[in-house]
CSV table of C-alpha atoms in Angstrom, one decimal:
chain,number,residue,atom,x,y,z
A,1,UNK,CA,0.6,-7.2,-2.7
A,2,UNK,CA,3.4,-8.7,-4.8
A,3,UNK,CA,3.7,-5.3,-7.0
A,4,UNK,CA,4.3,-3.7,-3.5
A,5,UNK,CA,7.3,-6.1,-2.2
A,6,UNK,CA,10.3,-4.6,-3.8
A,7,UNK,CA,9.7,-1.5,-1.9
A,8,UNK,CA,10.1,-3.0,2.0
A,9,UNK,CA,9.4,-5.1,4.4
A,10,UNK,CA,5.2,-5.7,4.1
A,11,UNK,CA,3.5,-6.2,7.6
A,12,UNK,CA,-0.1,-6.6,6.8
A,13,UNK,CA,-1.7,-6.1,3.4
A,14,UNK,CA,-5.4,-5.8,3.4
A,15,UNK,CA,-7.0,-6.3,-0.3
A,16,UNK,CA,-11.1,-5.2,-0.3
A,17,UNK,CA,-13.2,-7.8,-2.3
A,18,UNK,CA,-16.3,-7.1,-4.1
A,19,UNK,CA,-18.8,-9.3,-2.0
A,20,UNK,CA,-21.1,-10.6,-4.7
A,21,UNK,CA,-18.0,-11.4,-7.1
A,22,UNK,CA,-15.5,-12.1,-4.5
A,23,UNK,CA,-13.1,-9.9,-7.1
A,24,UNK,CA,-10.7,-7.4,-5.9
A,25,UNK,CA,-12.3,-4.0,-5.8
A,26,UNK,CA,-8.7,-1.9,-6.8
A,27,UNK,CA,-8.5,-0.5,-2.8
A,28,UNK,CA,-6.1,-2.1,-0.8
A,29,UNK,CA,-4.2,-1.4,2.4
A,30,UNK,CA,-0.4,-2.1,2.9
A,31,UNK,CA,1.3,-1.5,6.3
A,32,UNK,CA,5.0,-1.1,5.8
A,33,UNK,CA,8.0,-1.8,8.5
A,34,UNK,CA,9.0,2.0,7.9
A,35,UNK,CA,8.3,4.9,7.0
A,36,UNK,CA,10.8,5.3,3.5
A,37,UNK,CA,9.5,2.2,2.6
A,38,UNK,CA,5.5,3.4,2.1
A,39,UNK,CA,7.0,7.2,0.9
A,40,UNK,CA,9.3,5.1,-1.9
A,41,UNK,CA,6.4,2.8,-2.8
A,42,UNK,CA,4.3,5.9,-3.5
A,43,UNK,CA,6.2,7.7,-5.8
A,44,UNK,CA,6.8,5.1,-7.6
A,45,UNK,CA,3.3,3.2,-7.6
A,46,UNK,CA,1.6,6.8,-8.0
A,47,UNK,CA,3.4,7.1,-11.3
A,48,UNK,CA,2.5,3.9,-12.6
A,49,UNK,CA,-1.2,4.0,-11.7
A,50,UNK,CA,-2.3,7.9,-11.7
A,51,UNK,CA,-5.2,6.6,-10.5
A,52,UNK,CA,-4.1,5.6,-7.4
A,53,UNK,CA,-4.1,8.3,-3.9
A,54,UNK,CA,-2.0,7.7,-1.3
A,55,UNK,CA,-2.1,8.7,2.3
A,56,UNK,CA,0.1,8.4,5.3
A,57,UNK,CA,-1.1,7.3,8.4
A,58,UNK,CA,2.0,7.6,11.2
A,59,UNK,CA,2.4,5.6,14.0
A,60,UNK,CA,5.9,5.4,15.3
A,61,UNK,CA,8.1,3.9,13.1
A,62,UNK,CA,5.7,2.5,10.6
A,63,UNK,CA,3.5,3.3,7.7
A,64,UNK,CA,0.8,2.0,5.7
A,65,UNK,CA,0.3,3.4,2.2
A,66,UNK,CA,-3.3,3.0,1.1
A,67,UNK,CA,-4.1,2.6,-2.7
């Protein structure tokens, strides 16, 4: 989540553990205050980790930017 911060405002961050290790798995979900926020945070993120897809899910003035 802290990687994400200089981009905007974070709402809700959602990081998926591995049960049996209690280790992140690498998927997490961010929620954004707006929209420019999650688009800035995926250029930038997608170039730094080109394993990493990012998708938009809209709903009014928000966005979350799954990686």
């Amino acid at each position: 989540e802290n990687a994400f911060r200089p981009f905007g405002d974070i709402r809700n961050a959602r990081i998926l553990l591995d049960p049996a290790t209690q280790m992140g798995t690498g998927v997490g979900f961010l929620l954004y205050a707006q929209k420019h926020q999650a688009e800035k945070a995926s250029e930038v993120m997608f170039l730094e980790r080109p394993f990493a897809i990012a998708k938009f899910l809209e709903k009014k003035s928000t966005a979350k930017f799954i990686y």
